[in-house]
CSV table of C-alpha atoms in Angstrom, one decimal:
chain,number,residue,atom,x,y,z
A,1,LYS,CA,-13.3,210.3,-192.9
A,2,ALA,CA,-14.8,207.7,-190.2
A,3,GLY,CA,-14.3,203.9,-191.0
A,4,VAL,CA,-17.2,201.3,-191.1
A,5,THR,CA,-19.0,201.3,-187.7
A,6,GLN,CA,-20.5,198.1,-186.1
A,7,THR,CA,-23.1,197.7,-183.3
A,8,PRO,CA,-23.2,196.4,-180.4
A,9,ARG,CA,-19.2,195.0,-180.0
A,10,TYR,CA,-20.5,192.3,-178.2
A,11,LEU,CA,-23.3,190.4,-177.7
A,12,ILE,CA,-24.9,187.3,-175.4
A,13,LYS,CA,-28.1,185.7,-176.2
A,14,THR,CA,-29.5,182.6,-175.3
A,15,ARG,CA,-31.0,179.8,-177.5
A,16,GLY,CA,-34.1,180.7,-179.3
A,17,GLN,CA,-33.8,184.4,-178.9
A,18,GLN,CA,-33.1,186.4,-181.9
A,19,VAL,CA,-30.9,189.2,-182.6
A,20,THR,CA,-30.1,192.4,-184.6
A,21,LEU,CA,-26.8,193.8,-185.6
A,22,SER,CA,-26.3,197.3,-187.0
A,23,CYS,CA,-23.7,198.5,-189.2
A,24,SER,CA,-22.9,202.1,-190.6
A,25,PRO,CA,-21.0,202.3,-193.9
A,26,ILE,CA,-18.3,204.7,-194.9
A,27,SER,CA,-19.9,208.1,-195.9
A,28,GLY,CA,-20.9,207.8,-199.2
A,29,HIS,CA,-20.6,204.4,-199.6
A,30,ARG,CA,-23.9,202.5,-201.2
A,31,SER,CA,-22.9,198.8,-200.8
A,32,VAL,CA,-22.7,196.8,-197.6
A,33,SER,CA,-22.2,193.1,-197.0
A,34,TRP,CA,-22.2,191.0,-194.4
A,35,TYR,CA,-20.1,187.9,-193.4
A,36,GLN,CA,-20.2,185.4,-190.6
A,37,GLN,CA,-16.4,184.3,-189.3
A,38,THR,CA,-15.9,181.2,-186.9
A,39,PRO,CA,-12.8,179.3,-186.5
A,40,GLY,CA,-14.1,176.0,-188.2
A,41,GLN,CA,-16.0,177.7,-191.2
A,42,GLY,CA,-13.7,180.8,-191.5
A,43,LEU,CA,-15.3,183.7,-193.6
A,44,GLN,CA,-18.7,183.0,-195.0
A,45,PHE,CA,-20.6,185.7,-197.2
A,46,LEU,CA,-24.2,186.4,-195.8
A,47,PHE,CA,-25.6,188.9,-198.3
A,48,GLU,CA,-24.9,192.2,-199.8
A,49,TYR,CA,-27.2,195.3,-200.1
A,50,PHE,CA,-27.1,197.9,-202.4
A,51,SER,CA,-28.9,200.9,-202.8
A,52,GLU,CA,-31.7,199.1,-200.5
A,53,THR,CA,-32.0,196.1,-202.5
A,54,GLN,CA,-30.2,192.7,-202.0
A,55,ARG,CA,-28.4,191.7,-204.7
A,56,ASN,CA,-26.2,188.9,-203.7
A,57,LYS,CA,-26.6,186.1,-201.1
A,58,GLY,CA,-24.9,183.1,-199.7
A,59,ASN,CA,-26.1,180.0,-198.4
A,60,PHE,CA,-27.7,180.6,-195.1
A,61,PRO,CA,-30.9,179.6,-193.8
A,62,GLY,CA,-33.6,182.2,-193.8
A,63,ARG,CA,-33.3,182.8,-190.0
A,64,PHE,CA,-30.5,185.2,-191.4
A,65,SER,CA,-32.1,188.2,-193.0
A,66,GLY,CA,-31.2,192.1,-193.3
A,67,ARG,CA,-32.1,195.3,-194.5
A,68,GLN,CA,-30.6,198.1,-195.9
A,69,PHE,CA,-31.6,201.9,-195.2
A,70,SER,CA,-32.1,205.1,-197.5
A,71,ASN,CA,-29.2,206.5,-195.7
A,72,SER,CA,-27.4,202.9,-196.5
A,73,ARG,CA,-26.9,202.0,-192.8
A,74,SER,CA,-27.7,198.2,-192.6
A,75,GLU,CA,-29.2,195.8,-190.2
A,76,MET,CA,-28.9,192.1,-189.9
A,77,ASN,CA,-31.2,189.9,-188.2
A,78,VAL,CA,-30.9,186.5,-186.8
A,79,SER,CA,-34.4,184.8,-185.4
A,80,THR,CA,-34.2,181.6,-183.3
A,81,LEU,CA,-30.8,181.3,-182.3
A,82,GLU,CA,-28.9,178.3,-182.3
A,83,LEU,CA,-25.6,177.7,-180.6
A,84,GLY,CA,-23.7,177.2,-184.1
A,85,ASP,CA,-24.8,181.1,-184.7
A,86,SER,CA,-21.9,182.1,-182.2
A,87,ALA,CA,-19.9,183.9,-184.3
A,88,LEU,CA,-17.9,187.4,-185.6
A,89,TYR,CA,-20.3,189.0,-187.7
A,90,LEU,CA,-18.0,191.6,-189.9
A,91,CYS,CA,-19.8,194.3,-191.9
A,92,ALA,CA,-17.9,195.5,-195.0
A,93,SER,CA,-18.7,198.6,-197.3
A,94,SER,CA,-17.9,199.6,-200.7
A,95,LEU,CA,-18.1,202.7,-202.9
A,96,ALA,CA,-19.9,201.4,-205.8
A,97,ASP,CA,-20.5,198.9,-208.5
A,98,SER,CA,-17.0,198.8,-210.1
A,99,ARG,CA,-15.2,195.5,-209.7
A,100,GLN,CA,-11.9,197.3,-208.6
A,101,GLU,CA,-13.5,199.0,-205.6
A,102,THR,CA,-12.1,197.7,-202.4
A,103,GLN,CA,-14.3,196.8,-199.4
A,104,TYR,CA,-13.7,198.4,-196.2
A,105,PHE,CA,-14.2,196.1,-192.9
A,106,GLY,CA,-15.6,196.9,-189.6
A,107,PRO,CA,-14.6,195.5,-186.5
A,108,GLY,CA,-17.1,193.0,-186.0
A,109,THR,CA,-19.7,192.3,-183.5
A,110,ARG,CA,-18.9,189.1,-181.6
A,111,LEU,CA,-21.8,187.1,-180.6
A,112,LEU,CA,-22.0,184.4,-178.0
A,113,VAL,CA,-25.2,182.2,-177.9
A,114,LEU,CA,-25.7,180.3,-174.7
B,1,GLY,CA,-18.3,179.7,-209.7
B,2,ASP,CA,-15.3,181.8,-208.4
B,3,SER,CA,-12.8,180.3,-205.7
B,4,VAL,CA,-9.9,181.3,-204.1
B,5,THR,CA,-7.2,178.7,-202.3
B,6,GLN,CA,-4.6,179.9,-200.5
B,7,MET,CA,-2.1,177.7,-198.3
B,8,GLU,CA,-2.9,176.4,-195.0
B,9,GLY,CA,-1.2,177.6,-191.7
B,10,PRO,CA,-0.2,178.3,-189.3
B,11,VAL,CA,3.2,179.6,-191.0
B,12,THR,CA,5.7,179.8,-188.4
B,13,LEU,CA,8.8,181.8,-189.1
B,14,SER,CA,11.5,183.8,-187.0
B,15,GLU,CA,12.0,188.0,-187.3
B,16,GLU,CA,13.4,188.8,-190.3
B,17,ALA,CA,12.4,185.6,-192.4
B,18,PHE,CA,11.5,186.0,-195.7
B,19,LEU,CA,7.6,185.7,-195.6
B,20,THR,CA,5.4,183.9,-198.9
B,21,ILE,CA,1.4,182.9,-199.1
B,22,ASN,CA,0.7,181.3,-202.1
B,23,CYS,CA,-2.8,182.4,-203.5
B,24,THR,CA,-4.5,180.5,-206.3
B,25,TYR,CA,-7.6,181.6,-207.8
B,26,THR,CA,-10.6,180.4,-210.4
B,27,ALA,CA,-12.7,182.9,-212.3
B,28,THR,CA,-14.1,183.8,-215.3
B,29,GLY,CA,-13.1,187.3,-216.9
B,30,TYR,CA,-10.7,189.5,-215.2
B,31,PRO,CA,-11.3,189.6,-211.5
B,32,SER,CA,-9.6,192.3,-209.2
B,33,LEU,CA,-7.5,190.7,-206.5
B,34,PHE,CA,-6.8,191.7,-203.1
B,35,TRP,CA,-4.9,190.8,-199.7
B,36,TYR,CA,-6.3,191.6,-196.5
B,37,VAL,CA,-4.7,191.2,-193.0
B,38,GLN,CA,-6.8,190.5,-189.7
B,39,TYR,CA,-5.1,190.9,-186.4
B,40,PRO,CA,-6.3,189.5,-183.2
B,41,GLY,CA,-9.7,191.1,-182.1
B,42,GLU,CA,-10.2,193.5,-185.1
B,43,GLY,CA,-12.2,193.2,-188.4
B,44,LEU,CA,-10.0,192.9,-191.8
B,45,GLN,CA,-7.9,195.5,-193.0
B,46,LEU,CA,-6.7,196.3,-196.6
B,47,LEU,CA,-3.5,195.4,-197.3
B,48,LEU,CA,-3.0,195.5,-200.8
B,49,LYS,CA,-4.6,194.9,-204.4
B,50,ALA,CA,-4.3,194.8,-207.7
B,51,THR,CA,-7.0,195.2,-210.4
B,52,LYS,CA,-5.0,194.0,-213.6
B,53,ALA,CA,-3.0,191.2,-214.9
B,54,ASP,CA,0.9,192.0,-214.1
B,55,ASP,CA,-0.3,194.8,-211.7
B,56,LYS,CA,1.7,194.8,-208.5
B,57,GLY,CA,0.1,195.8,-205.3
B,58,SER,CA,2.5,196.9,-202.6
B,59,ASN,CA,2.3,198.2,-198.8
B,60,LYS,CA,3.8,198.2,-195.6
B,61,GLY,CA,6.8,196.1,-197.2
B,62,PHE,CA,4.3,193.4,-198.4
B,63,GLU,CA,3.9,192.7,-202.7
B,64,ALA,CA,1.6,190.9,-205.0
B,65,THR,CA,1.7,190.4,-208.5
B,66,TYR,CA,-1.3,189.7,-210.5
B,67,ARG,CA,-0.4,186.5,-212.7
B,68,LYS,CA,-3.3,185.8,-214.8
B,69,GLU,CA,-1.3,182.9,-216.5
B,70,THR,CA,-0.5,181.2,-213.3
B,71,THR,CA,-4.1,182.4,-211.8
B,72,SER,CA,-1.8,183.5,-208.6
B,73,PHE,CA,-1.2,186.2,-206.3
B,74,HIS,CA,0.9,185.3,-203.8
B,75,LEU,CA,2.1,187.8,-201.1
B,76,GLU,CA,5.4,187.9,-200.2
B,77,LYS,CA,7.8,190.1,-197.9
B,78,GLY,CA,11.3,190.1,-197.6
B,79,SER,CA,11.5,190.6,-194.0
B,80,VAL,CA,8.9,190.1,-191.3
B,81,GLN,CA,8.5,191.5,-187.9
B,82,VAL,CA,6.7,190.3,-184.5
B,83,SER,CA,3.9,193.0,-185.7
B,84,ASP,CA,3.2,190.9,-188.7
B,85,SER,CA,1.8,188.0,-186.9
B,86,ALA,CA,-1.7,188.0,-188.2
B,87,VAL,CA,-4.3,186.3,-190.0
B,88,TYR,CA,-3.8,186.9,-194.0
B,89,PHE,CA,-6.6,186.2,-196.7
B,90,CYS,CA,-6.7,186.6,-200.6
B,91,ALA,CA,-9.5,187.4,-202.3
B,92,LEU,CA,-11.2,188.4,-205.4
B,93,ARG,CA,-13.7,190.4,-206.8
B,94,SER,CA,-15.8,188.5,-209.7
B,95,THR,CA,-16.6,190.4,-213.1
B,96,ASP,CA,-20.3,188.9,-212.3
B,97,SER,CA,-22.7,188.6,-209.4
B,98,TRP,CA,-22.6,192.3,-209.1
B,99,GLY,CA,-19.2,191.9,-208.1
B,100,LYS,CA,-19.2,189.7,-205.2
B,101,PHE,CA,-16.2,188.9,-203.0
B,102,GLN,CA,-14.6,185.6,-202.4
B,103,PHE,CA,-12.3,185.0,-199.9
B,104,GLY,CA,-9.5,182.5,-199.2
B,105,ALA,CA,-9.5,180.5,-195.8
B,106,GLY,CA,-6.9,182.4,-194.4
B,107,THR,CA,-3.4,182.0,-193.5
B,108,GLN,CA,-2.3,182.3,-190.0
B,109,VAL,CA,1.5,183.8,-189.6
B,110,VAL,CA,3.1,183.8,-186.6
B,111,VAL,CA,6.4,185.4,-186.5
B,112,THR,CA,8.8,184.8,-183.3
B,113,PRO,CA,11.5,187.1,-182.0
């Protein structure tokens, strides 16, 4: 079974631009979560989607948004990029609602904002 | 809210030494507990998990026991290798908030030959 895939793997943007990151979960997984990882702040939760609905959200400004499609694929968008948005963005998927379910992570998209 | 606290790194060890990474948590109900590992330039990989009190998760020589009385889930390995050099994250999955994951800050482990 293929793992979680994220595209693109690397991205360079300039301040003020917007960016869209894509995540394809493991087949059959309906929950997709997004995280931002930086050396200073560690791993921070952005949001989670389940069956096309956002059901958890972290403390990020409205510039960060996401969506999930009917095939469970998810996209994350960041508008009006700032230098501080440079980070590794990780996507994770899990099978269902159960608290026992494991999250499986993709390799991440490394975003550099100049 | 739920939270996870793990020991700060970096932890530097010689090959074949004993490794312990402390992890404690605060949560309502009975969360599931996880250890993830992140190698340089990669995403997080599940190392082991435990879903109820007194469960022991184990994988690749690593072990951790879910201790509800001390709200802890310490990671141990008896004899580390250079290839164990990575960042280790302790995490819990809440019983509320639709099973939201909460991660610790991560502990970097460096194993020298």
